[in-house]
Amino acid sequence: MEQLAIFGGTPVRETTICYGRQCIQEDDIAAVAETLRSNLITCGPRVTQFEQELCEYTGAKYAVVVSNGTAALHLAALAAEIGPGDEVIVSSITFAASSNSVLYCGGTPVFADINPETYNIDPASIRKLITPKTKAVVAVDFTGQATELDEIRAICKEHNLILIEDAAHSIGTKYKGQDVGSIADMTCFSFHPVKTITAGEGGAITTNDEALYRKLLRLRTHGITRNPDEMAHPTDDPWYQEQVDLGYNYRMTDFQAALLISQLHKLPAFSARRKEIVAMYDQAFADVPEIFVQKEIPESDTTRHLYIIRLNLDMLNCTRREFFDAMSAEHVQPQVHYLPVYWHSYYEKLGYQKGLCPEAEKLYSEIMSIPLYPALTDAEVQDTITAVKKVVAYYRK
Ligand SMILES: *Cc1c(COP(=O)(O)O)cnc(C)c1O
């Protein structure tokens, strides 16, 4: 058997590939440069244009672009009027920002367990956690796969809860033929460089509710409005603006929006390439019983952000850590998404304890994400498959 690189063998690749990276081309750079030469470099025409195009793409009525995905989640939580005493049910396997947004508002995150096959929030777990204090649900489209939106919307309707969809992973995904962004009360996107389209840093919230939209717009810029209908003391003074809420500066620059417009135009191509790579991996791992792959629900037409392999540790003579280190030594650098949020020491200090979500904790101990991004070549995909199979073969019981 071929020796693993970690024990002195030859690595599958000479150079290292990572789990994700942006795809920026010359026309993206030209769009940014053009905007930098224009008059308005923030709050200008590109921000408005991107908001319109995002509405057209997702089918949402309104879009508000902000400085990052975390700001999007924060403003959505504020617009949902989450405050002290309110409980918000949040996916347990997600980036910390999903639940930090609840803490920013003084609310209490309550962590729901996941479905062990799809890795998305389990609607049955949501039901069990509802109390008279529950105000909202933050459901994450983990890895890009749409969460079970019909079931979750029905639960929210029944209990009068606001549904915030954390779609940081899922731009380009459809649920029952409908684009993510037009389904939940508010949908939050991230345009961080590892995400499917990027602004360097950026985010957006989409909604079909005009009142929420107006509020999000104000909160993005200090809670200040120019709209007399929203003022306590409207005047006809042309300079007059009024601060009616406590908002933030969560604006995005116009040159970032220019980059995003260029990226959005490439989303169909990015999405197609991500699907091709996912299909190659799925096929390659179909006959490897030591590896589980994520189950797709038929309702989701997924633009995958992350490709996760889950180790069947009963069939392997190694730990997840040993597998991870062996992959790194083969120069296919994995990453783990994510630690159950409430395992972070900050949450531990708030009183959350281990054991809360057994399926999430088990998943965390068995997974790693392997490279998935549009610029990955077929040869690099093959190297990744070779590396996984080589490590599996070495540690096979
Ligand atoms: C990336 C991410 C965020 C935060 O987005 P930023 O743009 O980095 O602030 C929120 N939720 C999830 C699930 C993410 O992956």
Short mmCIF file of N, CA, C and O in Angstrom, two decimals, residues 115-162:
data_model
loop_
_atom_site.label_atom_id
_atom_site.label_comp_id
_atom_site.label_asym_id
_atom_site.label_seq_id
_atom_site.Cartn_x
_atom_site.Cartn_y
_atom_site.Cartn_z
N ASN A 115 -30.93 17.32 11.55
CA ASN A 115 -31.24 16.04 10.94
C ASN A 115 -29.90 15.35 10.63
O ASN A 115 -29.04 15.95 9.97
N PRO A 116 -29.68 14.11 11.10
CA PRO A 116 -28.36 13.49 10.96
C PRO A 116 -27.97 13.17 9.51
O PRO A 116 -26.81 12.87 9.24
N GLU A 117 -28.93 13.23 8.60
CA GLU A 117 -28.59 12.91 7.21
C GLU A 117 -28.42 14.16 6.35
O GLU A 117 -27.55 14.21 5.49
N THR A 118 -29.28 15.17 6.55
CA THR A 118 -29.18 16.38 5.73
C THR A 118 -28.30 17.43 6.40
O THR A 118 -27.85 18.37 5.76
N TYR A 119 -28.10 17.30 7.71
CA TYR A 119 -27.31 18.22 8.55
C TYR A 119 -28.01 19.57 8.76
O TYR A 119 -27.44 20.47 9.37
N ASN A 120 -29.22 19.73 8.23
CA ASN A 120 -29.96 20.97 8.44
C ASN A 120 -30.78 20.87 9.71
O ASN A 120 -31.02 19.77 10.24
N ILE A 121 -31.26 22.01 10.19
CA ILE A 121 -32.07 22.07 11.41
C ILE A 121 -33.27 21.13 11.28
O ILE A 121 -33.87 21.03 10.20
N ASP A 122 -33.57 20.42 12.34
CA ASP A 122 -34.63 19.42 12.32
C ASP A 122 -35.94 20.08 12.77
O ASP A 122 -36.04 20.54 13.91
N PRO A 123 -36.95 20.14 11.88
CA PRO A 123 -38.21 20.80 12.26
C PRO A 123 -38.81 20.21 13.55
O PRO A 123 -39.39 20.96 14.35
N ALA A 124 -38.63 18.91 13.78
CA ALA A 124 -39.18 18.30 15.01
C ALA A 124 -38.48 18.89 16.24
O ALA A 124 -39.12 19.09 17.28
N SER A 125 -37.19 19.18 16.12
CA SER A 125 -36.45 19.78 17.22
C SER A 125 -36.94 21.20 17.48
O SER A 125 -37.05 21.64 18.63
N ILE A 126 -37.26 21.93 16.40
CA ILE A 126 -37.80 23.29 16.56
C ILE A 126 -39.09 23.23 17.38
O ILE A 126 -39.26 23.96 18.36
N ARG A 127 -39.99 22.31 16.97
CA ARG A 127 -41.29 22.20 17.67
C ARG A 127 -41.12 21.99 19.17
O ARG A 127 -41.81 22.60 19.97
N LYS A 128 -40.17 21.13 19.52
CA LYS A 128 -39.99 20.80 20.94
C LYS A 128 -39.51 21.99 21.76
O LYS A 128 -39.69 22.03 22.97
N LEU A 129 -38.86 22.95 21.11
CA LEU A 129 -38.22 24.06 21.84
C LEU A 129 -39.10 25.29 21.97
O LEU A 129 -38.73 26.26 22.64
N ILE A 130 -40.25 25.28 21.32
CA ILE A 130 -41.10 26.48 21.34
C ILE A 130 -41.72 26.68 22.73
O ILE A 130 -42.23 25.74 23.34
N THR A 131 -41.62 27.93 23.22
CA THR A 131 -42.23 28.31 24.50
C THR A 131 -43.01 29.61 24.24
O THR A 131 -42.90 30.18 23.15
N PRO A 132 -43.74 30.10 25.23
CA PRO A 132 -44.43 31.39 25.02
C PRO A 132 -43.46 32.54 24.73
O PRO A 132 -43.86 33.58 24.22
N LYS A 133 -42.18 32.35 25.06
CA LYS A 133 -41.19 33.43 24.84
C LYS A 133 -40.58 33.40 23.45
O LYS A 133 -39.85 34.32 23.06
N THR A 134 -40.83 32.33 22.69
CA THR A 134 -40.18 32.20 21.38
C THR A 134 -40.70 33.27 20.43
O THR A 134 -41.91 33.45 20.30
N LYS A 135 -39.76 33.94 19.77
CA LYS A 135 -40.15 35.05 18.89
C LYS A 135 -39.79 34.80 17.43
O LYS A 135 -40.44 35.32 16.52
N ALA A 136 -38.73 34.04 17.21
CA ALA A 136 -38.25 33.87 15.84
C ALA A 136 -37.46 32.58 15.72
O ALA A 136 -37.10 31.95 16.72
N VAL A 137 -37.21 32.20 14.46
CA VAL A 137 -36.35 31.05 14.15
C VAL A 137 -35.28 31.55 13.18
O VAL A 137 -35.61 32.27 12.22
N VAL A 138 -34.01 31.20 13.46
CA VAL A 138 -32.95 31.46 12.47
C VAL A 138 -32.54 30.09 11.91
O VAL A 138 -31.93 29.29 12.62
N ALA A 139 -32.94 29.83 10.67
CA ALA A 139 -32.64 28.54 10.05
C ALA A 139 -31.57 28.74 8.98
O ALA A 139 -31.67 29.64 8.14
N VAL A 140 -30.55 27.91 9.04
CA VAL A 140 -29.41 28.04 8.13
C VAL A 140 -29.53 27.03 6.99
O VAL A 140 -29.84 25.86 7.23
N ASP A 141 -29.31 27.48 5.78
CA ASP A 141 -29.22 26.54 4.64
C ASP A 141 -27.78 26.01 4.64
O ASP A 141 -26.93 26.48 3.87
N PHE A 142 -27.55 25.04 5.50
CA PHE A 142 -26.18 24.58 5.74
C PHE A 142 -25.58 23.92 4.49
O PHE A 142 -26.23 23.07 3.88
N THR A 143 -24.41 24.32 4.14
CA THR A 143 -23.63 23.91 2.95
C THR A 143 -24.27 24.37 1.63
O THR A 143 -23.78 24.07 0.56
N GLY A 144 -25.41 25.10 1.72
CA GLY A 144 -26.09 25.55 0.51
C GLY A 144 -27.41 24.82 0.27
O GLY A 144 -28.23 25.29 -0.51
N GLN A 145 -27.59 23.69 0.94
CA GLN A 145 -28.85 22.97 0.77
C GLN A 145 -29.99 23.69 1.51
O GLN A 145 -29.85 23.99 2.71
N ALA A 146 -31.08 23.94 0.79
CA ALA A 146 -32.22 24.62 1.43
C ALA A 146 -32.71 23.78 2.59
O ALA A 146 -32.83 22.56 2.50
N THR A 147 -32.98 24.48 3.69
CA THR A 147 -33.53 23.84 4.85
C THR A 147 -35.00 23.48 4.54
O THR A 147 -35.53 23.90 3.52
N GLU A 148 -35.65 22.71 5.40
CA GLU A 148 -37.03 22.27 5.09
C GLU A 148 -38.01 23.43 5.30
O GLU A 148 -38.72 23.50 6.29
N LEU A 149 -38.02 24.31 4.30
CA LEU A 149 -38.70 25.61 4.47
C LEU A 149 -40.21 25.48 4.64
O LEU A 149 -40.79 26.23 5.42
N ASP A 150 -40.85 24.56 3.93
CA ASP A 150 -42.32 24.45 4.08
C ASP A 150 -42.70 24.08 5.50
O ASP A 150 -43.58 24.69 6.09
N GLU A 151 -42.02 23.06 6.04
CA GLU A 151 -42.32 22.61 7.40
C GLU A 151 -42.03 23.74 8.39
O GLU A 151 -42.81 24.00 9.30
N ILE A 152 -40.90 24.40 8.20
CA ILE A 152 -40.50 25.43 9.16
C ILE A 152 -41.42 26.64 9.06
O ILE A 152 -41.83 27.22 10.07
N ARG A 153 -41.83 26.98 7.84
CA ARG A 153 -42.77 28.10 7.69
C ARG A 153 -44.10 27.78 8.34
O ARG A 153 -44.73 28.64 8.96
N ALA A 154 -44.52 26.52 8.21
CA ALA A 154 -45.80 26.12 8.83
C ALA A 154 -45.71 26.25 10.35
O ALA A 154 -46.64 26.75 11.00
N ILE A 155 -44.59 25.82 10.93
CA ILE A 155 -44.41 25.93 12.39
C ILE A 155 -44.44 27.41 12.78
O ILE A 155 -45.08 27.80 13.76
N CYS A 156 -43.74 28.25 12.02
CA CYS A 156 -43.67 29.68 12.33
C CYS A 156 -45.05 30.32 12.25
O CYS A 156 -45.41 31.14 13.09
N LYS A 157 -45.82 29.92 11.25
CA LYS A 157 -47.16 30.49 11.07
C LYS A 157 -48.04 30.11 12.26
O LYS A 157 -48.72 30.95 12.85
N GLU A 158 -47.97 28.82 12.60
CA GLU A 158 -48.79 28.30 13.68
C GLU A 158 -48.51 29.02 15.00
O GLU A 158 -49.41 29.27 15.79
N HIS A 159 -47.25 29.36 15.25
CA HIS A 159 -46.86 29.95 16.54
C HIS A 159 -46.52 31.44 16.43
O HIS A 159 -45.95 32.01 17.36
N ASN A 160 -46.84 32.04 15.28
CA ASN A 160 -46.62 33.47 15.09
C ASN A 160 -45.14 33.88 15.30
O ASN A 160 -44.84 34.82 16.03
N LEU A 161 -44.26 33.14 14.66
CA LEU A 161 -42.82 33.40 14.78
C LEU A 161 -42.29 33.98 13.46
O LEU A 161 -42.81 33.67 12.39
N ILE A 162 -41.26 34.79 13.57
CA ILE A 162 -40.62 35.33 12.37
C ILE A 162 -39.52 34.36 11.92
O ILE A 162 -38.74 33.89 12.74
#
